[in-house]
Amino acid sequence: MAAFFARTICAFIALLLATAVSADKTDIVEFGASRMVGEVKGMERGKLRLKTDATDTIDIDWAEVTALVTGQYLRIETRDGKFFYASLQPGAANKHLALAGAGIQEIHMDDVAALEPIKATFWERLSIDTSLGYSYAKSNDVTQLNINANYSYDAEVRSRNLSLSSQRSGSAGNDESLRRTLNYQTIRLSEARWFRGWRGDYEDNDELSLDYRVLGAWVVGRELYPRVD
């Protein structure tokens, strides 16, 4: 078991080398007579999420927003299910967004159902969450090691997620038990709120005498309603 712990800890340290990159807090939101500068986290169901140094993340009613400027690359979904990909430039008419691209196009804010920042590079789009737990009970000499890792990648029209989990336990005089699971899912967005993808699952479990179990499924669906209030 010592060798297993050593390999596990080394792998865990390697995962921690991945560094999250946050956007600069230079986005500008105007609503009424107010103006705030921060980092736009997204908008869905009528709430714009903005993170500032002074307030952390707050919700602003999208209906009250009159102007929005950001250098972040956004995925913008309209009420009729269309997608736009652009940053937002200043100079738009009241209650409009100025989309930067080959040419500047304006869309009315009332037509926007949701928006979400999309990072520019592969490493910025990659998100890694890991956890490691170890416990030892002296009364019965039971040790337990838990490892969890979640990897997600979000691009313009496709999202991918990989989750891994391992639980190993043992005690003096008894065989070790091991349970491992792996889940992978990929989803591709289409216009008119359609999406499709597939999912795969793997599991083995010594306590259940399960050598391996593999499941797979195709996924297709449609959001019945746009993501608005």
mmCIF file of C-alpha atoms in Angstrom:
data_model
loop_
_atom_site.group_PDB
_atom_site.id
_atom_site.type_symbol
_atom_site.label_atom_id
_atom_site.label_comp_id
_atom_site.label_asym_id
_atom_site.label_seq_id
_atom_site.Cartn_x
_atom_site.Cartn_y
_atom_site.Cartn_z
ATOM 1 C CA MET A 1 0.000 0.000 0.000
ATOM 2 C CA ALA A 2 2.907 2.355 0.639
ATOM 3 C CA ALA A 3 3.902 2.224 -3.024
ATOM 4 C CA PHE A 4 0.305 2.981 -4.019
ATOM 5 C CA PHE A 5 0.189 5.982 -1.680
ATOM 6 C CA ALA A 6 3.478 7.288 -3.097
ATOM 7 C CA ARG A 7 2.246 7.051 -6.686
ATOM 8 C CA THR A 8 -1.064 8.629 -5.741
ATOM 9 C CA ILE A 9 0.495 11.584 -3.950
ATOM 10 C CA CYS A 10 2.856 12.218 -6.858
ATOM 11 C CA ALA A 11 -0.051 12.211 -9.281
ATOM 12 C CA PHE A 12 -2.025 14.550 -7.022
ATOM 13 C CA ILE A 13 0.870 17.022 -6.832
ATOM 14 C CA ALA A 14 1.116 16.970 -10.616
ATOM 15 C CA LEU A 15 -2.564 17.888 -10.860
ATOM 16 C CA LEU A 16 -2.034 20.865 -8.587
ATOM 17 C CA LEU A 17 0.435 22.322 -11.079
ATOM 18 C CA ALA A 18 -2.539 23.327 -13.256
ATOM 19 C CA THR A 19 -3.185 27.024 -12.584
ATOM 20 C CA ALA A 20 -6.546 28.699 -13.142
ATOM 21 C CA VAL A 21 -6.440 31.904 -15.147
ATOM 22 C CA SER A 22 -8.959 34.569 -14.247
ATOM 23 C CA ALA A 23 -10.020 37.454 -16.437
ATOM 24 C CA ASP A 24 -9.071 41.037 -15.672
ATOM 25 C CA LYS A 25 -11.794 42.979 -13.902
ATOM 26 C CA THR A 26 -12.181 45.600 -16.639
ATOM 27 C CA ASP A 27 -15.726 44.892 -17.857
ATOM 28 C CA ILE A 28 -18.118 47.844 -17.658
ATOM 29 C CA VAL A 29 -21.799 47.545 -16.732
ATOM 30 C CA GLU A 30 -24.162 50.518 -16.739
ATOM 31 C CA PHE A 31 -27.647 50.421 -15.253
ATOM 32 C CA GLY A 32 -29.704 53.488 -14.506
ATOM 33 C CA ALA A 33 -27.354 56.170 -13.258
ATOM 34 C CA SER A 34 -24.906 53.590 -11.926
ATOM 35 C CA ARG A 35 -21.733 52.242 -13.489
ATOM 36 C CA MET A 36 -19.694 49.292 -12.211
ATOM 37 C CA VAL A 37 -16.376 47.835 -13.315
ATOM 38 C CA GLY A 38 -15.612 44.167 -12.714
ATOM 39 C CA GLU A 39 -15.531 40.753 -14.381
ATOM 40 C CA VAL A 40 -18.648 39.441 -16.114
ATOM 41 C CA LYS A 41 -19.283 35.815 -15.086
ATOM 42 C CA GLY A 42 -22.330 35.292 -17.288
ATOM 43 C CA MET A 43 -26.029 36.000 -17.624
ATOM 44 C CA GLU A 44 -28.911 33.554 -17.382
ATOM 45 C CA ARG A 45 -32.547 33.714 -16.313
ATOM 46 C CA GLY A 46 -32.541 37.491 -16.227
ATOM 47 C CA LYS A 47 -29.546 37.876 -13.888
ATOM 48 C CA LEU A 48 -26.153 39.247 -14.899
ATOM 49 C CA ARG A 49 -23.372 37.974 -12.622
ATOM 50 C CA LEU A 50 -20.573 40.471 -12.035
ATOM 51 C CA LYS A 51 -17.530 39.998 -9.823
ATOM 52 C CA THR A 52 -15.821 43.050 -8.371
ATOM 53 C CA ASP A 53 -13.007 43.516 -5.879
ATOM 54 C CA ALA A 54 -15.343 45.316 -3.494
ATOM 55 C CA THR A 55 -18.456 43.114 -3.676
ATOM 56 C CA ASP A 56 -17.249 39.719 -4.928
ATOM 57 C CA THR A 57 -19.954 38.245 -7.232
ATOM 58 C CA ILE A 58 -23.304 40.022 -7.355
ATOM 59 C CA ASP A 59 -26.476 39.640 -9.436
ATOM 60 C CA ILE A 60 -27.799 42.543 -11.508
ATOM 61 C CA ASP A 61 -31.231 42.489 -13.146
ATOM 62 C CA TRP A 62 -30.607 42.179 -16.874
ATOM 63 C CA ALA A 63 -33.707 44.273 -17.583
ATOM 64 C CA GLU A 64 -32.044 47.202 -15.768
ATOM 65 C CA VAL A 65 -28.751 47.026 -17.710
ATOM 66 C CA THR A 66 -28.420 49.761 -20.346
ATOM 67 C CA ALA A 67 -24.837 49.144 -21.532
ATOM 68 C CA LEU A 68 -22.262 46.357 -21.325
ATOM 69 C CA VAL A 69 -18.637 46.434 -22.508
ATOM 70 C CA THR A 70 -16.174 43.549 -22.163
ATOM 71 C CA GLY A 71 -13.009 42.337 -23.836
ATOM 72 C CA GLN A 72 -13.937 38.760 -22.932
ATOM 73 C CA TYR A 73 -14.953 36.401 -25.718
ATOM 74 C CA LEU A 74 -18.617 35.557 -25.122
ATOM 75 C CA ARG A 75 -21.110 32.974 -26.291
ATOM 76 C CA ILE A 76 -24.356 34.940 -26.649
ATOM 77 C CA GLU A 77 -27.660 33.096 -27.030
ATOM 78 C CA THR A 78 -30.733 34.930 -28.273
ATOM 79 C CA ARG A 79 -34.352 34.168 -27.460
ATOM 80 C CA ASP A 80 -34.889 32.521 -30.845
ATOM 81 C CA GLY A 81 -32.028 30.076 -30.170
ATOM 82 C CA LYS A 82 -29.261 31.636 -32.280
ATOM 83 C CA PHE A 83 -25.642 31.928 -31.090
ATOM 84 C CA PHE A 84 -23.156 34.776 -31.497
ATOM 85 C CA TYR A 85 -19.474 34.701 -30.499
ATOM 86 C CA ALA A 86 -17.809 38.047 -29.872
ATOM 87 C CA SER A 87 -16.496 40.547 -27.370
ATOM 88 C CA LEU A 88 -18.572 43.674 -26.673
ATOM 89 C CA GLN A 89 -17.317 47.072 -27.749
ATOM 90 C CA PRO A 90 -18.332 50.531 -26.488
ATOM 91 C CA GLY A 91 -20.461 52.919 -28.496
ATOM 92 C CA ALA A 92 -23.613 50.807 -28.824
ATOM 93 C CA ALA A 93 -27.037 52.410 -28.768
ATOM 94 C CA ASN A 94 -28.966 52.387 -25.510
ATOM 95 C CA LYS A 95 -30.021 48.832 -24.490
ATOM 96 C CA HIS A 96 -27.934 47.328 -27.315
ATOM 97 C CA LEU A 97 -24.781 45.189 -27.427
ATOM 98 C CA ALA A 98 -22.061 46.019 -29.965
ATOM 99 C CA LEU A 99 -20.576 42.696 -31.089
ATOM 100 C CA ALA A 100 -16.960 42.929 -32.257
ATOM 101 C CA GLY A 101 -16.046 40.765 -35.229
ATOM 102 C CA ALA A 102 -15.488 41.160 -38.941
ATOM 103 C CA GLY A 103 -17.848 44.086 -38.593
ATOM 104 C CA ILE A 104 -19.693 45.598 -35.652
ATOM 105 C CA GLN A 105 -23.203 44.233 -35.272
ATOM 106 C CA GLU A 106 -25.682 45.431 -32.676
ATOM 107 C CA ILE A 107 -28.369 43.331 -31.013
ATOM 108 C CA HIS A 108 -30.986 44.517 -28.549
ATOM 109 C CA MET A 109 -30.541 43.353 -24.954
ATOM 110 C CA ASP A 110 -34.170 42.281 -24.767
ATOM 111 C CA ASP A 111 -33.391 39.664 -27.437
ATOM 112 C CA VAL A 112 -30.590 38.096 -25.352
ATOM 113 C CA ALA A 113 -31.489 34.954 -23.384
ATOM 114 C CA ALA A 114 -28.032 34.119 -21.991
ATOM 115 C CA LEU A 115 -24.367 34.915 -22.323
ATOM 116 C CA GLU A 116 -21.284 33.093 -21.088
ATOM 117 C CA PRO A 117 -17.554 33.890 -21.262
ATOM 118 C CA ILE A 118 -15.520 31.494 -23.413
ATOM 119 C CA LYS A 119 -11.775 31.512 -22.800
ATOM 120 C CA ALA A 120 -9.408 32.119 -25.696
ATOM 121 C CA THR A 121 -6.791 29.381 -25.267
ATOM 122 C CA PHE A 122 -6.899 25.645 -24.545
ATOM 123 C CA TRP A 123 -5.392 25.983 -21.063
ATOM 124 C CA GLU A 124 -7.783 28.774 -20.114
ATOM 125 C CA ARG A 125 -10.749 26.680 -21.254
ATOM 126 C CA LEU A 126 -9.578 23.713 -19.211
ATOM 127 C CA SER A 127 -10.818 23.534 -15.609
ATOM 128 C CA ILE A 128 -9.381 21.022 -13.110
ATOM 129 C CA ASP A 129 -10.736 20.304 -9.628
ATOM 130 C CA THR A 130 -9.026 17.709 -7.442
ATOM 131 C CA SER A 131 -9.280 16.457 -3.882
ATOM 132 C CA LEU A 132 -7.291 13.974 -1.814
ATOM 133 C CA GLY A 133 -8.318 12.534 1.546
ATOM 134 C CA TYR A 134 -6.589 10.063 3.854
ATOM 135 C CA SER A 135 -7.820 8.698 7.172
ATOM 136 C CA TYR A 136 -6.524 6.200 9.731
ATOM 137 C CA ALA A 137 -8.470 4.710 12.644
ATOM 138 C CA LYS A 138 -6.085 3.439 15.316
ATOM 139 C CA SER A 139 -8.800 1.482 17.157
ATOM 140 C CA ASN A 140 -9.255 -1.008 14.308
ATOM 141 C CA ASP A 141 -6.183 -0.169 12.194
ATOM 142 C CA VAL A 142 -8.299 0.824 9.185
ATOM 143 C CA THR A 143 -6.861 3.131 6.560
ATOM 144 C CA GLN A 144 -8.788 4.834 3.778
ATOM 145 C CA LEU A 145 -7.666 6.907 0.807
ATOM 146 C CA ASN A 146 -10.056 8.922 -1.372
ATOM 147 C CA ILE A 147 -9.064 10.615 -4.609
ATOM 148 C CA ASN A 148 -11.384 12.678 -6.805
ATOM 149 C CA ALA A 149 -10.619 14.627 -9.960
ATOM 150 C CA ASN A 150 -12.864 16.519 -12.364
ATOM 151 C CA TYR A 151 -11.740 17.910 -15.707
ATOM 152 C CA SER A 152 -13.981 20.130 -17.828
ATOM 153 C CA TYR A 153 -13.377 21.865 -21.144
ATOM 154 C CA ASP A 154 -15.794 24.419 -22.565
ATOM 155 C CA ALA A 155 -15.416 25.702 -26.140
ATOM 156 C CA GLU A 156 -17.762 27.606 -28.429
ATOM 157 C CA VAL A 157 -20.257 24.864 -29.228
ATOM 158 C CA ARG A 158 -18.918 21.850 -27.337
ATOM 159 C CA SER A 159 -18.349 21.012 -23.680
ATOM 160 C CA ARG A 160 -16.506 17.987 -22.308
ATOM 161 C CA ASN A 161 -16.353 16.640 -18.771
ATOM 162 C CA LEU A 162 -14.247 13.839 -17.301
ATOM 163 C CA SER A 163 -14.645 12.689 -13.676
ATOM 164 C CA LEU A 164 -12.491 10.136 -11.884
ATOM 165 C CA SER A 165 -12.942 8.755 -8.383
ATOM 166 C CA SER A 166 -10.992 6.172 -6.374
ATOM 167 C CA GLN A 167 -11.599 4.850 -2.849
ATOM 168 C CA ARG A 168 -9.141 2.373 -1.331
ATOM 169 C CA SER A 169 -9.493 0.981 2.193
ATOM 170 C CA GLY A 170 -7.797 -1.765 4.195
ATOM 171 C CA SER A 171 -6.907 -2.971 7.635
ATOM 172 C CA ALA A 172 -4.340 -5.266 9.245
ATOM 173 C CA GLY A 173 -5.019 -8.902 8.436
ATOM 174 C CA ASN A 174 -7.680 -8.128 5.815
ATOM 175 C CA ASP A 175 -7.544 -7.706 2.067
ATOM 176 C CA GLU A 176 -7.726 -4.208 0.661
ATOM 177 C CA SER A 177 -10.885 -3.111 -1.114
ATOM 178 C CA LEU A 178 -10.864 -0.789 -4.078
ATOM 179 C CA ARG A 179 -13.626 1.061 -5.908
ATOM 180 C CA ARG A 180 -12.942 3.148 -8.995
ATOM 181 C CA THR A 181 -15.278 5.069 -11.287
ATOM 182 C CA LEU A 182 -14.728 7.033 -14.472
ATOM 183 C CA ASN A 183 -17.349 9.157 -16.237
ATOM 184 C CA TYR A 184 -16.998 11.042 -19.511
ATOM 185 C CA GLN A 185 -19.551 13.244 -21.250
ATOM 186 C CA THR A 186 -19.445 15.474 -24.313
ATOM 187 C CA ILE A 187 -22.277 17.792 -25.394
ATOM 188 C CA ARG A 188 -22.525 19.814 -28.594
ATOM 189 C CA LEU A 189 -24.864 22.811 -28.815
ATOM 190 C CA SER A 190 -26.921 23.619 -31.887
ATOM 191 C CA GLU A 191 -29.150 26.539 -32.768
ATOM 192 C CA ALA A 192 -32.822 26.582 -31.789
ATOM 193 C CA ARG A 193 -31.786 25.195 -28.356
ATOM 194 C CA TRP A 194 -30.968 21.676 -29.609
ATOM 195 C CA PHE A 195 -28.064 19.688 -28.167
ATOM 196 C CA ARG A 196 -26.570 16.241 -28.702
ATOM 197 C CA GLY A 197 -23.686 14.175 -27.395
ATOM 198 C CA TRP A 198 -22.776 10.945 -25.641
ATOM 199 C CA ARG A 199 -21.801 9.633 -22.215
ATOM 200 C CA GLY A 200 -19.668 6.736 -21.030
ATOM 201 C CA ASP A 201 -19.262 5.247 -17.514
ATOM 202 C CA TYR A 202 -16.822 2.704 -16.079
ATOM 203 C CA GLU A 203 -16.798 1.180 -12.583
ATOM 204 C CA ASP A 204 -15.048 -1.617 -10.704
ATOM 205 C CA ASN A 205 -15.698 -2.529 -7.064
ATOM 206 C CA ASP A 206 -13.981 -5.235 -5.013
ATOM 207 C CA GLU A 207 -16.638 -5.258 -2.281
ATOM 208 C CA LEU A 208 -19.354 -6.057 -4.845
ATOM 209 C CA SER A 209 -17.085 -8.520 -6.709
ATOM 210 C CA LEU A 210 -17.524 -6.269 -9.726
ATOM 211 C CA ASP A 211 -14.555 -6.654 -12.058
ATOM 212 C CA TYR A 212 -15.826 -3.979 -14.404
ATOM 213 C CA ARG A 213 -19.046 -2.415 -15.621
ATOM 214 C CA VAL A 214 -19.239 -0.233 -18.711
ATOM 215 C CA LEU A 215 -22.236 1.857 -19.726
ATOM 216 C CA GLY A 216 -22.696 4.104 -22.755
ATOM 217 C CA ALA A 217 -25.495 6.318 -24.005
ATOM 218 C CA TRP A 218 -26.223 8.752 -26.802
ATOM 219 C CA VAL A 219 -27.806 12.035 -25.724
ATOM 220 C CA VAL A 220 -30.083 14.250 -27.804
ATOM 221 C CA GLY A 221 -32.505 16.871 -26.585
ATOM 222 C CA ARG A 222 -33.828 20.385 -26.734
ATOM 223 C CA GLU A 223 -34.436 23.075 -24.173
ATOM 224 C CA LEU A 224 -38.174 23.645 -24.218
ATOM 225 C CA TYR A 225 -37.887 27.253 -23.093
ATOM 226 C CA PRO A 226 -35.187 29.897 -23.507
ATOM 227 C CA ARG A 227 -33.096 30.664 -20.447
ATOM 228 C CA VAL A 228 -34.982 33.777 -19.409
ATOM 229 C CA ASP A 229 -37.343 34.715 -16.564
#
